[in-house]
Every structure is written in C-alpha cells, then in structure tokens.
CSV table of C-alpha atoms in Angstrom, one decimal:
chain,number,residue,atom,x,y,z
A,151,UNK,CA,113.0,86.2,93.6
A,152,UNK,CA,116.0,84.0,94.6
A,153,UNK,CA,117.3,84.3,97.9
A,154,UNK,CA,118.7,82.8,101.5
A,155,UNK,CA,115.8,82.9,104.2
A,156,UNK,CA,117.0,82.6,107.7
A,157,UNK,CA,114.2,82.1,110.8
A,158,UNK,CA,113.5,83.6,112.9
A,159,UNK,CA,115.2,87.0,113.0
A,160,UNK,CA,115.9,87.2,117.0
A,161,UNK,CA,116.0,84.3,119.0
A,162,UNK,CA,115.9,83.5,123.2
A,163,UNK,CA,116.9,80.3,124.4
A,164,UNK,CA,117.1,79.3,128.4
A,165,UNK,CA,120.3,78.0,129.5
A,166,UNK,CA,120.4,74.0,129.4
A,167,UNK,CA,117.5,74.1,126.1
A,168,UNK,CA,118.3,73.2,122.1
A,169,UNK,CA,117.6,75.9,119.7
A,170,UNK,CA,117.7,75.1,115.7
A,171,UNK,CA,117.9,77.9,113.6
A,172,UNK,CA,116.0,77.8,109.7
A,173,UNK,CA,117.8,78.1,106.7
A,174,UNK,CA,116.2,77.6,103.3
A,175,UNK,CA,117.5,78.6,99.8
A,176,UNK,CA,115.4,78.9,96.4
A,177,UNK,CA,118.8,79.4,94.4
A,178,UNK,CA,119.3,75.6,93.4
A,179,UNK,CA,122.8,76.1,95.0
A,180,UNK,CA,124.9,73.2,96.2
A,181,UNK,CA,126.8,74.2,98.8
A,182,UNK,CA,125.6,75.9,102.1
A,183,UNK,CA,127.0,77.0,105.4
A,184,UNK,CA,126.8,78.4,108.8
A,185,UNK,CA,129.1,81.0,109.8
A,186,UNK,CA,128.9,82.6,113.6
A,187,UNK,CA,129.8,86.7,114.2
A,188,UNK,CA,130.8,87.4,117.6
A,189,UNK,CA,131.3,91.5,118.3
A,190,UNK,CA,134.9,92.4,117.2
A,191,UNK,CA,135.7,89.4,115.3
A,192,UNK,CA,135.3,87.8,111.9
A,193,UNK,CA,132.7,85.4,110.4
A,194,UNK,CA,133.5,82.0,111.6
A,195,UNK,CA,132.7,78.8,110.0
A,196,UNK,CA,130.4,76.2,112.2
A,197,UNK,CA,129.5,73.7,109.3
A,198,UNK,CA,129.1,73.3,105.9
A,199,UNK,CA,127.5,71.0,103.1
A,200,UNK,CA,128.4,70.5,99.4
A,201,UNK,CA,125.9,68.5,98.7
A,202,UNK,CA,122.5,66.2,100.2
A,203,UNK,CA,123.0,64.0,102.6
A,204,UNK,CA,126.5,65.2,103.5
A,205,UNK,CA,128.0,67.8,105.3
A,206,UNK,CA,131.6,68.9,107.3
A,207,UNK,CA,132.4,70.2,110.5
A,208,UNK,CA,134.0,74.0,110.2
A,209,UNK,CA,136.4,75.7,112.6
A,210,UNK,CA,134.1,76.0,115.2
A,211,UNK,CA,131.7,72.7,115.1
A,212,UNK,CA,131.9,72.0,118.9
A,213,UNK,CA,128.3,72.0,120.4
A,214,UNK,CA,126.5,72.3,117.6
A,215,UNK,CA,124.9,69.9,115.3
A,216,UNK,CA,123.4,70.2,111.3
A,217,UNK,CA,121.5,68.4,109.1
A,218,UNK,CA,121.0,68.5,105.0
A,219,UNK,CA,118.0,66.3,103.7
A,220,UNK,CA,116.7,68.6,101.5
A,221,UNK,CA,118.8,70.6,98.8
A,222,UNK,CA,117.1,73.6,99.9
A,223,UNK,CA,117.6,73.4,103.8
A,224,UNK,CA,120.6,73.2,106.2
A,225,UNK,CA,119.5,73.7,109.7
A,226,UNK,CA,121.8,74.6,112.8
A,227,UNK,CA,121.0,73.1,116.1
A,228,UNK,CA,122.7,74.8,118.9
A,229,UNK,CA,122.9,71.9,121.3
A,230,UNK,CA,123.2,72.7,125.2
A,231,UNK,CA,126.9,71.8,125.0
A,232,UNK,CA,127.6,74.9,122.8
A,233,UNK,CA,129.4,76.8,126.1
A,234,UNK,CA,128.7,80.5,124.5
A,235,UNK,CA,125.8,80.3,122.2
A,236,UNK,CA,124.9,83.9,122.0
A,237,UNK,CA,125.9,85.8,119.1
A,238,UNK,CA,124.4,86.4,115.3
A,239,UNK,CA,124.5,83.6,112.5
A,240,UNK,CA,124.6,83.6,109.4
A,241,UNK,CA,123.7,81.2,106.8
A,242,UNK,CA,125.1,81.1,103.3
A,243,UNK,CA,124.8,79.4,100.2
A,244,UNK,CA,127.2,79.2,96.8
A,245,UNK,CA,127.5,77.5,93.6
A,246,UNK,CA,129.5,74.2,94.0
A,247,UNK,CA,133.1,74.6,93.2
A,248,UNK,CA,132.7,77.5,91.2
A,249,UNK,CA,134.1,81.0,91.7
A,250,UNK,CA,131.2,83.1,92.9
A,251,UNK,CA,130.9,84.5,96.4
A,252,UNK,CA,127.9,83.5,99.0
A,253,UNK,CA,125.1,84.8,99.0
A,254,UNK,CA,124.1,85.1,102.9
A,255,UNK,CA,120.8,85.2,104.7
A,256,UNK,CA,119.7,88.5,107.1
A,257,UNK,CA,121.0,86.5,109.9
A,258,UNK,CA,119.7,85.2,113.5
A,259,UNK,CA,120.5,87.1,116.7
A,260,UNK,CA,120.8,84.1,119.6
A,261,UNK,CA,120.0,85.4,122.9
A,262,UNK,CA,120.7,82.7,125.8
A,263,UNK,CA,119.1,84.5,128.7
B,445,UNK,CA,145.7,80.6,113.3
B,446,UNK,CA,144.1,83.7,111.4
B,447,UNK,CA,145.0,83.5,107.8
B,448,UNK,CA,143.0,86.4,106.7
B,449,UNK,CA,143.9,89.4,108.3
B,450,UNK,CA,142.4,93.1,108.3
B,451,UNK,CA,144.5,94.5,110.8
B,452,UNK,CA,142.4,98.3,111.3
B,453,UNK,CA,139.6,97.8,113.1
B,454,UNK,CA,138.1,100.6,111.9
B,455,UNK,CA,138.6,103.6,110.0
B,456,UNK,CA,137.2,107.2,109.5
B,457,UNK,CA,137.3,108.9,105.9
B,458,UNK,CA,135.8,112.4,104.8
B,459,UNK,CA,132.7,112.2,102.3
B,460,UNK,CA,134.5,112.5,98.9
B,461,UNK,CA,137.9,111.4,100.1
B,462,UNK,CA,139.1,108.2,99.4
B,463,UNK,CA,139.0,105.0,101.8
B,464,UNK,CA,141.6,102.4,101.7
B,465,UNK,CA,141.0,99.1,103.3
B,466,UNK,CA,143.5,96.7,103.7
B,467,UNK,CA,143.7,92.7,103.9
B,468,UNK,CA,146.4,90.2,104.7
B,469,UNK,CA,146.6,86.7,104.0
B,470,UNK,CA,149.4,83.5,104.7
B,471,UNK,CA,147.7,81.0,102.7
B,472,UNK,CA,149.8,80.5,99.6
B,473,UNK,CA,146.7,77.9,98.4
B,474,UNK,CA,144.7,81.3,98.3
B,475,UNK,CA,143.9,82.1,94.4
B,476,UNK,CA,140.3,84.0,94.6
B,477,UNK,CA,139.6,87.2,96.9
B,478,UNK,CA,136.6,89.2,97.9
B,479,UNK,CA,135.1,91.8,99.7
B,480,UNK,CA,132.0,92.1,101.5
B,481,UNK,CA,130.2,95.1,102.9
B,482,UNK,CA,127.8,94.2,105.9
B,483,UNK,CA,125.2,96.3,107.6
B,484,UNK,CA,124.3,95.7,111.6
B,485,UNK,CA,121.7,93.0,112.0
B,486,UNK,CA,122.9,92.0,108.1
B,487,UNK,CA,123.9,89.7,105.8
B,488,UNK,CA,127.2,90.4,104.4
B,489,UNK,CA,126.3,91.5,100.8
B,490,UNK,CA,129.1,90.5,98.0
B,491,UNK,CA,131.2,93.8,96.8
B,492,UNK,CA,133.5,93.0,94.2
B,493,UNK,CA,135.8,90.3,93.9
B,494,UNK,CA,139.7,89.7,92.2
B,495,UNK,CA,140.8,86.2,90.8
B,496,UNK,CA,145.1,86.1,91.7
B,497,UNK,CA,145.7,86.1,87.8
B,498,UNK,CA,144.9,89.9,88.0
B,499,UNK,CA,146.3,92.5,89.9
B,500,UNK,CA,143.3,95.2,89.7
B,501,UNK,CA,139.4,94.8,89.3
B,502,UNK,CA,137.4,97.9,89.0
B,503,UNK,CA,133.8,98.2,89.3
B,504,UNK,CA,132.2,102.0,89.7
B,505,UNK,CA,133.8,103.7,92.9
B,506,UNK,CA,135.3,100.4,94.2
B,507,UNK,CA,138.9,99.4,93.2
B,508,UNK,CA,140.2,96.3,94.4
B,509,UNK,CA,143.8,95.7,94.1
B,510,UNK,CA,146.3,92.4,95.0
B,511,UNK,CA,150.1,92.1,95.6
B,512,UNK,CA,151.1,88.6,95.5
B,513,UNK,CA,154.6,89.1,96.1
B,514,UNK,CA,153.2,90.3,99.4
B,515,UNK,CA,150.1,88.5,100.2
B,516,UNK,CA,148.8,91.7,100.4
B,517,UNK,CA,145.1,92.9,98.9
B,518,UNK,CA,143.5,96.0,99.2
B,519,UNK,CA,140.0,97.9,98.2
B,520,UNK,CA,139.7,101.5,97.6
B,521,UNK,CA,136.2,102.9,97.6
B,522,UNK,CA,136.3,106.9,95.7
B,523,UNK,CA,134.7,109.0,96.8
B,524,UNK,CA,133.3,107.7,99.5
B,525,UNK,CA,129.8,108.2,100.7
B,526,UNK,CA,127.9,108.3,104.0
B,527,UNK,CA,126.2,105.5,102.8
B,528,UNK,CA,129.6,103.1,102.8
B,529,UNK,CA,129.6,103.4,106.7
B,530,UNK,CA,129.7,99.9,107.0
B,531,UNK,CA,131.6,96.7,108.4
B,532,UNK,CA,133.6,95.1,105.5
B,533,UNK,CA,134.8,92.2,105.4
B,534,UNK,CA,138.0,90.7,103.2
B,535,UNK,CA,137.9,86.9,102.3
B,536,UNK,CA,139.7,84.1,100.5
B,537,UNK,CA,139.3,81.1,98.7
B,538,UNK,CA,141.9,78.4,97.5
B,539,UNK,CA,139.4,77.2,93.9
B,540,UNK,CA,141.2,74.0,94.1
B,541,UNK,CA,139.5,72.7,97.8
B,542,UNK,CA,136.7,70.3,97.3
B,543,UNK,CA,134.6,73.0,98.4
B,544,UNK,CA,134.1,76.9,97.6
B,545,UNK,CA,134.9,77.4,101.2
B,546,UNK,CA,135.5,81.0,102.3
B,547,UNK,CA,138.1,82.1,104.9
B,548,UNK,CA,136.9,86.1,106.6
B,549,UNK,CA,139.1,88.7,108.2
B,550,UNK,CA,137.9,90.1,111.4
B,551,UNK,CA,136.5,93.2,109.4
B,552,UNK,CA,137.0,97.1,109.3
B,553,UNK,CA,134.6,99.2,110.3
B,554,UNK,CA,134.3,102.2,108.1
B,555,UNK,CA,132.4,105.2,109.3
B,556,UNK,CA,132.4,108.1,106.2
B,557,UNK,CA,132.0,111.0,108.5
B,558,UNK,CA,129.8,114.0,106.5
C-alpha cells in the first residue's frame, strides 16, 4: 500500500542535543513537507521540497535544518538552536503542482526533557 | 499574518444535528480549498475539497460551500456522528505558486455530544 511513514512515533531529546525525525514516502510524489502543531494552533510550515536536491525554507525554518537526496525521503533535523522544539510534526507529501491535497504521515511527538 | 482563519475553537453539535464549520481567508491568490479532519496523535486525513470555480461540493454527509464575494468557506457535516468528534482543519492553496503549498487555519475542534 502507498503511504507517508514518519519515525519514530514519540521522541525525547536533552536540551543542547540534535534530533532528526524520518520521513519516507512510497507514493512517487514530488513534493514533500514538514509542518509543526503546537496545542491550540494550526499546522505550520517548517520546510518544504518540490523536487531532489532542492528544497525552501517555510514560515517557521529557524533552528531547523532538512535534507532531500532521495525522492522518497525529506528528513527534519531539529538543530539545538530551535528555542521550543517540543511539539508534534507532521510530514506530508503531494503531487507536484497539481490540485490534490497532502497526504500526511501519523506524526512525531518531540519531547525536549 | 494568519490568512486562513477558523475563528471557533471549538464547537459542540447533537448526534443527528447538523455541524457548521466555518473558514476565513485574505488571500485573494487563493483559488483551491480543503478541509481536513484530524484525530489526536494523527495525521490530518483529507475530507473533501472545493476548487473557487464552484460554489458547492458535496460528498455523502459533508457539504462544503464558498462565498467569494466574502472570502468566506464553510463545511457542513449532516447528521453528524460521534465519530466526527475531531479537530478540523480548513486550508488554501493559490494553484498558480511554484508549489502546491498549503496555508492551515488554527482548527475547530468538534465534539458531537451523544
């Protein structure tokens, strides 16, 4: 079956340490992205990527970092500069350019402890 | 500056009543919405969706309806269910961008009470 696989499900991180958080697709989509859910607000957008090799910074890129070698793969790196790094993300994945809405992963719960 | 915006929280409906959700938006640019329903500890799963050339889109108990004139979108779920108690989420995208990138609301919470 096709789908968005995010790893791992719940994640604890020390204060100071990098985390990166797996995303992998099977869909053959071109586009993917990294949204961030804090409790009480809206999905917002870290980074995306439209294609290999290249990728944008979203309304909230600041202390974290991404990568896109593989069309199947975007993962997040939450860098020790990201100030307030727990909270759930969510990766997602569409058809370039085209009309149809993201498909999303079951998310990753960031705990800095 | 929010440019989606669900401006209830949340919301309570009856089982078998019907539950509006509303939506906002300022972007002119906009020209594609949708509406996702999302679960706690969740992916947002896609609901139903209304390109702007339309003013209704229908699919089983969901209705999704869009005012242009007033930026203005809303989806009505009849009758509602205790399974709809959910977070949903409204979201917009201009087709023309270089990307299909999505702008969310903050979300309603809707808890169908039995």
């Amino acid at each position: 079956d096709g789908g968005i696989t995010q790893s791992p499900k719940y994640l604890f991180r020390k204060e100071g340490q990098n985390v990166t958080l797996s995303c992998e697709q099977n869909l053959n989509h071109d586009a993917m992205y990294w949204y961030r859910q804090d409790p009480g607000q809206g999905l917002r957008l870290i980074y995306y990527s439209q294609i290999v090799n290249d990728f944008q910074k979203g309304d909230i890129a600041e202390g974290y970092s991404v990568s896109r070698e593989k069309k199947e793969s975007f993962p997040l790196t939450v860098t020790s500069a990201q100030k307030n790094p727990t909270a759930f993300y969510l990766c997602a994945s569409s058809i370039y350019r085209g009309d149809y809405g993201y498909t999303f992963g079951s998310g990753t719960r960031l705990t800095v402890v | 500056d929010q440019q989606v915006k669900q401006n209830s929280p949340s919301l309570s409906v009856q089982e078998g009543r019907i539950s509006i959700l509303n939506c906002d938006y300022t972007n002119s640019m906009f020209d594609y919405f949708l509406w996702y329903k999302k679960y706690p500890a969740e992916g947002p799963t896609f609901l139903i969706s209304i390109s702007s050339i339309k003013d209704k889109n229908e699919d089983g108990r969901f209705t999704v309806f869009l005012n242009k004139s007033a930026k203005h979108l809303s989806l009505h779920i009849v009758p509602s269910q205790p399974g709809d108690s959910a977070v949903y989420f409204c979201a917009a995208s201009a087709l023309g961008g270089t990307a299909s990138k999505l702008t969310f609301g903050t979300g309603t919470r809707l808890q169908v009470t039995l």
